[in-house]
Amino acid sequence: MKNLLLLLFSRRFNPVIVFIFLLLPATEFLYAQNDSVLLQNVLKTVQYGMGLSSQVTGTSKLNLFGQPLIILDGMPYYTFSSDIINYATADLSDIANMLGISEEEIESVTILTNPTDLMSYGSAAKNGAIYITTKKAADTKFNINYSLKTHMSWEKQGYKMLNGDQYAILIKEAHMNTYGYPLDTRLHKELLYQPTEPYYYYNFGQNTNWFNEITQTGFQQEHNLSVNGRIKGIGYRFSTMFNKGTGTIINTGNRDYNFRLFLDYKIKNIGYVSAGLDYKNLTSDNCNIPETFSDIRELALKMMPNMSVYEYTEEGERTDKLFLPYSPFQGSQFINPVAAALQLKNNTKQFVVNPQLVIDVEPFESLSYNLSLNYNNLSYENKKFYPDLYDHYPSTNFQGIKYNRNSYNENLNIRNRIIFKPNLGIKHTLNLYGEYNFRISKYGGKESNVSPYSTTTINYIESKNKINDALVGLIYTAFSKYNIELIGSTEKMKLDKTNYDRTLNYSGSLQWLISNESFFTFRPYINSMRFKVSKGITYNPYTITTTRYEPTRIYIDRLDTVEVYESTDFDLNTSFLNNKILLKISYFKRSYANENLISTYLPVAPGAAEPNIVFQNSDVHGWEILFNSQLVNKNDFKINFGIDFKNTKKSISYLNFPSYYFSYSIYNGIYPNDNFELNKPFGEIAGLKYMGVYQYGSFIAGSQDDAPVARDKSGNVIRDINGNPIYITYKANDVNYIFQGGDAKYQDQNFDGTIDENDVVVIGDARPLLSGTFGPDITFKRFWLGTFFNFSYGNDIVNLARMNLENMYTSSNQTITTLDRWKKPGEVTDVPRAVSHFSYNWLRSTRFVEDGSFLRLKALTLKYALPEHICGKLHLKSLSFYATGKNLITWTKYKGADPDINLNTDWYNYGFDSNYAAPIRELIFGINVGL
């Protein structure tokens, strides 16, 4: 099975792959009885309860030029950032964690990407919106629901690293290859391995797996209790959640709890009023590591493995003290990872209060008014502790640097909406509506650094922002077949004493219900077919002037610009065979223009450069297809299937950046960011073609042919006027280096005997040909089995993490791949020799460009619900159990920690992978009780 899947996802494109997907036994992870749910890109929780791992659709249109807007119960929600989840594979648990609430409280999630749907939320929603609706009061008199969820999570080491003995040999060998003489272990006793030096023998004679030392099995328990119902027309819902646990890194964890209260009252024949209050208290404990590392996992992988975790005495007895050498062999940035996890504190607390009031009145049949008020207040505390790990051992009177940050963020949103519906008869309907919305936000705080020697306190200047917008629109429908929507809006912003000019925005859509036409003759097979085209344009003019200083010049940055954001959508929605098959085909295009961004400066010294003019126009276009089918629908047995696959391409139509934005170098570890063409999708990867390793350093015809000598197109050795062979030379960055035996072999594209920028060619493409999700679900009596797969096909990845773990250039630990390195003349291998700080064996090349195609079983859920008669005997309304596994299996050829990399990045980082952490695997066991 594994070989078959790898074959399907090989670099050779096989068009039959889509057809195979459609034949898989199947599910719809977007469960819908009709196409109305499908059209809205909605994920609802009511079908299977908790444990459901499903995704929302339409995510290909999100996060194209910035973060999407979070909308909670109809109001913009700015308290939490939306960049902490991967939209393409997000499930209810991810969205709930982003909001800091229980997934039990989520009723539905909708992806808003249509320009007409987003216009009401202003420019903040230009990158799309995630519309989240929470549960409200039930229609019954009284309900109690309790759920218990237990998480167990663990990490798999992303790379296999050398042990202590192998590492010591590598470091000595690299020194010998660089300087030509052995490493003086009298000066570097960390690699001496002599019992005559017992302190070093015991403390630097270990085989430590630092990754295992810093990781643990994470354990969390989440309790949820809700009470809801309706008494004498007043609906109520109260819920509380408590979640506490430990993370997969030692000494990390969280303590979260929240309370939610909702009340509503229906005013007879007029409307209704509702009010809600949400309070959250979220605490997390983490570690803080030096800025030279991305996280503690990178530190653990690179840490010298022959060093001990705990200190040994000269008698060879292990103590309880963490081993902290005074002069680290690898440099001051390398700290005992266990000590870092236990001592480098990074603790955060967040307190959120979020009250909301909604009033809906309809005094006349044709007139309605809605008023929504929302206030959210976030108080944030961040405490970090940087102990001096080089001069002291951990103790109760441990000294170090304390960093404290306190901030607050307040947002008040007021939304007014009025709708007029004149009576035009049966064949025509018209909705005229207008909105006036107002938002005011404040931000402030302070931070302090306290060390044994000084104290520094910085107070943030309080910023106050105001945004107000107004819009008018109409929706006209004729003959139940044609629908027109037109919206115009304007927005005025004042951001921290800077007045922005008023924006002018408009959007419109045309929808045609083709299946209602008289000429439509496919009704026995096609139940519904509708086509919709939408377009929106946002103009955002503003001016900002700032001043910044550098040693040689003063910059006066004047931002006098007009941002133009344009979006176009085409959607075709069809349902077949009594709505058993649903098909949605979407094509979209987004463009963003930022014009007249002028940066000038006043030169302090003569000869300063000319002013820079910097601006960029970008375009994104793509398509997405959603297919849902109900293959079997019997009383006790159902099989459903769904698949969502897409393709997105980004391009730059205009660019005028100064030269320092670009990297033309082919130095070690650097890939260029200049390999793109205007008006063509970017994603091509440029570099050298890696050809293996030279077996010999000197050329001898017939016996040592594989040596670094220049050759012509026919493969003949190029010689000088004296008949001596010309050796391949690396010439770049003012360097002249003659390749030697054991060095990396790169293709000399122009046969000139040098490796330089002229040998750079296209060596990969980071754009997936196809990506998406799918998964079957099966219902049998009281059992439900659901699966969720995600995949990417046809893309390359620049594995920067592996490059840093296999370059054999520094004192960092390396992967076990380096055991196959070149060691002696004549050896055949694809891994170059070890050379310390003096080699060009890890230039940008095909050596570190890999096939990023993958197929992952993202989630698997099994649920069982007890029959009603058994629940009745237990005096329960319902009782169900479920188990979910996440990130269980990944089929891929990629050698990195995780092939599912984020492609919603800037053009100069597109397709690069610097991640050292593999996906966290989870097992979740839950129980839901209804009283």
JSON list of N, CA and C in Angstrom, two decimals, residues 635-678:
[
{"chain": "A", "resi": 635, "resn": "ASN", "atom": "N", "xyz": [-30.97, 2.49, 6.01]},
{"chain": "A", "resi": 635, "resn": "ASN", "atom": "CA", "xyz": [-31.38, 2.82, 7.37]},
{"chain": "A", "resi": 635, "resn": "ASN", "atom": "C", "xyz": [-30.22, 2.73, 8.36]},
{"chain": "A", "resi": 636, "resn": "ASP", "atom": "N", "xyz": [-29.49, 1.63, 8.32]},
{"chain": "A", "resi": 636, "resn": "ASP", "atom": "CA", "xyz": [-28.43, 1.40, 9.30]},
{"chain": "A", "resi": 636, "resn": "ASP", "atom": "C", "xyz": [-27.04, 1.55, 8.72]},
{"chain": "A", "resi": 637, "resn": "PHE", "atom": "N", "xyz": [-26.97, 1.87, 7.45]},
{"chain": "A", "resi": 637, "resn": "PHE", "atom": "CA", "xyz": [-25.64, 1.88, 6.82]},
{"chain": "A", "resi": 637, "resn": "PHE", "atom": "C", "xyz": [-25.57, 3.04, 5.82]},
{"chain": "A", "resi": 638, "resn": "LYS", "atom": "N", "xyz": [-24.58, 3.89, 5.99]},
{"chain": "A", "resi": 638, "resn": "LYS", "atom": "CA", "xyz": [-24.38, 5.03, 5.10]},
{"chain": "A", "resi": 638, "resn": "LYS", "atom": "C", "xyz": [-22.89, 5.20, 4.80]},
{"chain": "A", "resi": 639, "resn": "ILE", "atom": "N", "xyz": [-22.63, 5.55, 3.58]},
{"chain": "A", "resi": 639, "resn": "ILE", "atom": "CA", "xyz": [-21.26, 5.88, 3.16]},
{"chain": "A", "resi": 639, "resn": "ILE", "atom": "C", "xyz": [-21.30, 7.19, 2.41]},
{"chain": "A", "resi": 640, "resn": "ASN", "atom": "N", "xyz": [-20.52, 8.13, 2.85]},
{"chain": "A", "resi": 640, "resn": "ASN", "atom": "CA", "xyz": [-20.42, 9.43, 2.20]},
{"chain": "A", "resi": 640, "resn": "ASN", "atom": "C", "xyz": [-18.98, 9.69, 1.79]},
{"chain": "A", "resi": 641, "resn": "PHE", "atom": "N", "xyz": [-18.83, 10.57, 0.83]},
{"chain": "A", "resi": 641, "resn": "PHE", "atom": "CA", "xyz": [-17.50, 10.85, 0.32]},
{"chain": "A", "resi": 641, "resn": "PHE", "atom": "C", "xyz": [-17.39, 12.31, -0.10]},
{"chain": "A", "resi": 642, "resn": "GLY", "atom": "N", "xyz": [-16.27, 12.93, 0.19]},
{"chain": "A", "resi": 642, "resn": "GLY", "atom": "CA", "xyz": [-16.03, 14.30, -0.25]},
{"chain": "A", "resi": 642, "resn": "GLY", "atom": "C", "xyz": [-14.57, 14.52, -0.56]},
{"chain": "A", "resi": 643, "resn": "ILE", "atom": "N", "xyz": [-14.32, 15.39, -1.51]},
{"chain": "A", "resi": 643, "resn": "ILE", "atom": "CA", "xyz": [-12.95, 15.76, -1.86]},
{"chain": "A", "resi": 643, "resn": "ILE", "atom": "C", "xyz": [-12.93, 17.23, -2.26]},
{"chain": "A", "resi": 644, "resn": "ASP", "atom": "N", "xyz": [-11.91, 17.90, -1.82]},
{"chain": "A", "resi": 644, "resn": "ASP", "atom": "CA", "xyz": [-11.70, 19.30, -2.17]},
{"chain": "A", "resi": 644, "resn": "ASP", "atom": "C", "xyz": [-10.27, 19.43, -2.67]},
{"chain": "A", "resi": 645, "resn": "PHE", "atom": "N", "xyz": [-10.11, 19.80, -3.93]},
{"chain": "A", "resi": 645, "resn": "PHE", "atom": "CA", "xyz": [-8.75, 20.00, -4.44]},
{"chain": "A", "resi": 645, "resn": "PHE", "atom": "C", "xyz": [-8.66, 21.32, -5.17]},
{"chain": "A", "resi": 646, "resn": "LYS", "atom": "N", "xyz": [-7.46, 21.88, -5.18]},
{"chain": "A", "resi": 646, "resn": "LYS", "atom": "CA", "xyz": [-7.30, 23.26, -5.65]},
{"chain": "A", "resi": 646, "resn": "LYS", "atom": "C", "xyz": [-5.91, 23.49, -6.20]},
{"chain": "A", "resi": 647, "resn": "ASN", "atom": "N", "xyz": [-5.78, 24.64, -6.87]},
{"chain": "A", "resi": 647, "resn": "ASN", "atom": "CA", "xyz": [-4.51, 25.07, -7.42]},
{"chain": "A", "resi": 647, "resn": "ASN", "atom": "C", "xyz": [-4.49, 26.59, -7.38]},
{"chain": "A", "resi": 648, "resn": "THR", "atom": "N", "xyz": [-3.44, 27.15, -6.81]},
{"chain": "A", "resi": 648, "resn": "THR", "atom": "CA", "xyz": [-3.31, 28.59, -6.67]},
{"chain": "A", "resi": 648, "resn": "THR", "atom": "C", "xyz": [-1.94, 29.03, -7.17]},
{"chain": "A", "resi": 649, "resn": "LYS", "atom": "N", "xyz": [-1.92, 30.13, -7.91]},
{"chain": "A", "resi": 649, "resn": "LYS", "atom": "CA", "xyz": [-0.66, 30.67, -8.42]},
{"chain": "A", "resi": 649, "resn": "LYS", "atom": "C", "xyz": [-0.56, 32.15, -8.09]},
{"chain": "A", "resi": 650, "resn": "LYS", "atom": "N", "xyz": [0.64, 32.57, -7.70]},
{"chain": "A", "resi": 650, "resn": "LYS", "atom": "CA", "xyz": [0.90, 33.96, -7.37]},
{"chain": "A", "resi": 650, "resn": "LYS", "atom": "C", "xyz": [1.92, 34.52, -8.36]},
{"chain": "A", "resi": 651, "resn": "SER", "atom": "N", "xyz": [1.73, 35.77, -8.72]},
{"chain": "A", "resi": 651, "resn": "SER", "atom": "CA", "xyz": [2.67, 36.42, -9.63]},
{"chain": "A", "resi": 651, "resn": "SER", "atom": "C", "xyz": [2.81, 37.88, -9.26]},
{"chain": "A", "resi": 652, "resn": "ILE", "atom": "N", "xyz": [3.86, 38.50, -9.76]},
{"chain": "A", "resi": 652, "resn": "ILE", "atom": "CA", "xyz": [4.13, 39.91, -9.54]},
{"chain": "A", "resi": 652, "resn": "ILE", "atom": "C", "xyz": [4.08, 40.60, -10.89]},
{"chain": "A", "resi": 653, "resn": "SER", "atom": "N", "xyz": [3.19, 41.58, -11.03]},
{"chain": "A", "resi": 653, "resn": "SER", "atom": "CA", "xyz": [3.04, 42.27, -12.30]},
{"chain": "A", "resi": 653, "resn": "SER", "atom": "C", "xyz": [3.92, 43.51, -12.40]},
{"chain": "A", "resi": 654, "resn": "TYR", "atom": "N", "xyz": [4.35, 44.02, -11.26]},
{"chain": "A", "resi": 654, "resn": "TYR", "atom": "CA", "xyz": [5.28, 45.15, -11.28]},
{"chain": "A", "resi": 654, "resn": "TYR", "atom": "C", "xyz": [6.09, 45.12, -9.99]},
{"chain": "A", "resi": 655, "resn": "LEU", "atom": "N", "xyz": [7.36, 45.47, -10.10]},
{"chain": "A", "resi": 655, "resn": "LEU", "atom": "CA", "xyz": [8.23, 45.44, -8.94]},
{"chain": "A", "resi": 655, "resn": "LEU", "atom": "C", "xyz": [9.36, 46.43, -9.15]},
{"chain": "A", "resi": 656, "resn": "ASN", "atom": "N", "xyz": [9.59, 47.25, -8.15]},
{"chain": "A", "resi": 656, "resn": "ASN", "atom": "CA", "xyz": [10.72, 48.18, -8.21]},
{"chain": "A", "resi": 656, "resn": "ASN", "atom": "C", "xyz": [11.31, 48.27, -6.82]},
{"chain": "A", "resi": 657, "resn": "PHE", "atom": "N", "xyz": [12.08, 47.25, -6.48]},
{"chain": "A", "resi": 657, "resn": "PHE", "atom": "CA", "xyz": [12.72, 47.20, -5.17]},
{"chain": "A", "resi": 657, "resn": "PHE", "atom": "C", "xyz": [14.19, 47.55, -5.32]},
{"chain": "A", "resi": 658, "resn": "PRO", "atom": "N", "xyz": [14.79, 48.19, -4.31]},
{"chain": "A", "resi": 658, "resn": "PRO", "atom": "CA", "xyz": [16.24, 48.44, -4.36]},
{"chain": "A", "resi": 658, "resn": "PRO", "atom": "C", "xyz": [17.02, 47.14, -4.31]},
{"chain": "A", "resi": 659, "resn": "SER", "atom": "N", "xyz": [18.26, 47.19, -4.73]},
{"chain": "A", "resi": 659, "resn": "SER", "atom": "CA", "xyz": [19.07, 45.98, -4.91]},
{"chain": "A", "resi": 659, "resn": "SER", "atom": "C", "xyz": [19.27, 45.21, -3.62]},
{"chain": "A", "resi": 660, "resn": "TYR", "atom": "N", "xyz": [19.25, 45.88, -2.46]},
{"chain": "A", "resi": 660, "resn": "TYR", "atom": "CA", "xyz": [19.52, 45.15, -1.23]},
{"chain": "A", "resi": 660, "resn": "TYR", "atom": "C", "xyz": [18.38, 44.22, -0.82]},
{"chain": "A", "resi": 661, "resn": "TYR", "atom": "N", "xyz": [17.24, 44.28, -1.51]},
{"chain": "A", "resi": 661, "resn": "TYR", "atom": "CA", "xyz": [16.17, 43.33, -1.25]},
{"chain": "A", "resi": 661, "resn": "TYR", "atom": "C", "xyz": [16.47, 41.97, -1.86]},
{"chain": "A", "resi": 662, "resn": "PHE", "atom": "N", "xyz": [17.41, 41.91, -2.79]},
{"chain": "A", "resi": 662, "resn": "PHE", "atom": "CA", "xyz": [17.64, 40.69, -3.55]},
{"chain": "A", "resi": 662, "resn": "PHE", "atom": "C", "xyz": [18.93, 40.01, -3.13]},
{"chain": "A", "resi": 663, "resn": "SER", "atom": "N", "xyz": [18.97, 38.71, -3.34]},
{"chain": "A", "resi": 663, "resn": "SER", "atom": "CA", "xyz": [20.18, 37.93, -3.08]},
{"chain": "A", "resi": 663, "resn": "SER", "atom": "C", "xyz": [20.61, 37.27, -4.37]},
{"chain": "A", "resi": 664, "resn": "TYR", "atom": "N", "xyz": [21.74, 37.73, -4.90]},
{"chain": "A", "resi": 664, "resn": "TYR", "atom": "CA", "xyz": [22.29, 37.14, -6.11]},
{"chain": "A", "resi": 664, "resn": "TYR", "atom": "C", "xyz": [23.42, 36.16, -5.78]},
{"chain": "A", "resi": 665, "resn": "SER", "atom": "N", "xyz": [23.75, 36.06, -4.50]},
{"chain": "A", "resi": 665, "resn": "SER", "atom": "CA", "xyz": [24.91, 35.27, -4.09]},
{"chain": "A", "resi": 665, "resn": "SER", "atom": "C", "xyz": [24.64, 33.78, -4.23]},
{"chain": "A", "resi": 666, "resn": "ILE", "atom": "N", "xyz": [25.70, 33.03, -4.47]},
{"chain": "A", "resi": 666, "resn": "ILE", "atom": "CA", "xyz": [25.61, 31.57, -4.41]},
{"chain": "A", "resi": 666, "resn": "ILE", "atom": "C", "xyz": [26.50, 31.06, -3.29]},
{"chain": "A", "resi": 667, "resn": "TYR", "atom": "N", "xyz": [26.54, 31.82, -2.23]},
{"chain": "A", "resi": 667, "resn": "TYR", "atom": "CA", "xyz": [27.33, 31.42, -1.07]},
{"chain": "A", "resi": 667, "resn": "TYR", "atom": "C", "xyz": [26.63, 30.27, -0.35]},
{"chain": "A", "resi": 668, "resn": "ASN", "atom": "N", "xyz": [27.36, 29.65, 0.58]},
{"chain": "A", "resi": 668, "resn": "ASN", "atom": "CA", "xyz": [26.81, 28.52, 1.33]},
{"chain": "A", "resi": 668, "resn": "ASN", "atom": "C", "xyz": [25.49, 28.88, 2.00]},
{"chain": "A", "resi": 669, "resn": "GLY", "atom": "N", "xyz": [24.50, 28.00, 1.82]},
{"chain": "A", "resi": 669, "resn": "GLY", "atom": "CA", "xyz": [23.24, 28.13, 2.54]},
{"chain": "A", "resi": 669, "resn": "GLY", "atom": "C", "xyz": [22.31, 29.20, 2.05]},
{"chain": "A", "resi": 670, "resn": "ILE", "atom": "N", "xyz": [22.63, 29.90, 0.96]},
{"chain": "A", "resi": 670, "resn": "ILE", "atom": "CA", "xyz": [21.80, 31.01, 0.50]},
{"chain": "A", "resi": 670, "resn": "ILE", "atom": "C", "xyz": [21.20, 30.67, -0.86]},
{"chain": "A", "resi": 671, "resn": "TYR", "atom": "N", "xyz": [19.89, 30.74, -0.93]},
{"chain": "A", "resi": 671, "resn": "TYR", "atom": "CA", "xyz": [19.19, 30.57, -2.19]},
{"chain": "A", "resi": 671, "resn": "TYR", "atom": "C", "xyz": [18.72, 31.95, -2.66]},
{"chain": "A", "resi": 672, "resn": "PRO", "atom": "N", "xyz": [18.75, 32.20, -3.95]},
{"chain": "A", "resi": 672, "resn": "PRO", "atom": "CA", "xyz": [18.40, 33.55, -4.43]},
{"chain": "A", "resi": 672, "resn": "PRO", "atom": "C", "xyz": [16.90, 33.80, -4.32]},
{"chain": "A", "resi": 673, "resn": "ASN", "atom": "N", "xyz": [16.53, 35.06, -4.20]},
{"chain": "A", "resi": 673, "resn": "ASN", "atom": "CA", "xyz": [15.12, 35.43, -4.21]},
{"chain": "A", "resi": 673, "resn": "ASN", "atom": "C", "xyz": [14.79, 36.29, -5.42]},
{"chain": "A", "resi": 674, "resn": "ASP", "atom": "N", "xyz": [15.64, 36.25, -6.42]},
{"chain": "A", "resi": 674, "resn": "ASP", "atom": "CA", "xyz": [15.44, 37.09, -7.60]},
{"chain": "A", "resi": 674, "resn": "ASP", "atom": "C", "xyz": [15.02, 36.29, -8.82]},
{"chain": "A", "resi": 675, "resn": "ASN", "atom": "N", "xyz": [14.75, 34.99, -8.64]},
{"chain": "A", "resi": 675, "resn": "ASN", "atom": "CA", "xyz": [14.46, 34.15, -9.79]},
{"chain": "A", "resi": 675, "resn": "ASN", "atom": "C", "xyz": [12.96, 34.14, -10.08]},
{"chain": "A", "resi": 676, "resn": "PHE", "atom": "N", "xyz": [12.45, 35.21, -10.61]},
{"chain": "A", "resi": 676, "resn": "PHE", "atom": "CA", "xyz": [11.06, 35.28, -11.03]},
{"chain": "A", "resi": 676, "resn": "PHE", "atom": "C", "xyz": [10.96, 36.21, -12.22]},
{"chain": "A", "resi": 677, "resn": "GLU", "atom": "N", "xyz": [9.90, 36.06, -12.98]},
{"chain": "A", "resi": 677, "resn": "GLU", "atom": "CA", "xyz": [9.63, 36.93, -14.11]},
{"chain": "A", "resi": 677, "resn": "GLU", "atom": "C", "xyz": [8.30, 37.63, -13.89]},
{"chain": "A", "resi": 678, "resn": "LEU", "atom": "N", "xyz": [8.25, 38.90, -14.27]},
{"chain": "A", "resi": 678, "resn": "LEU", "atom": "CA", "xyz": [7.02, 39.66, -14.10]},
{"chain": "A", "resi": 678, "resn": "LEU", "atom": "C", "xyz": [5.89, 39.03, -14.91]}
]
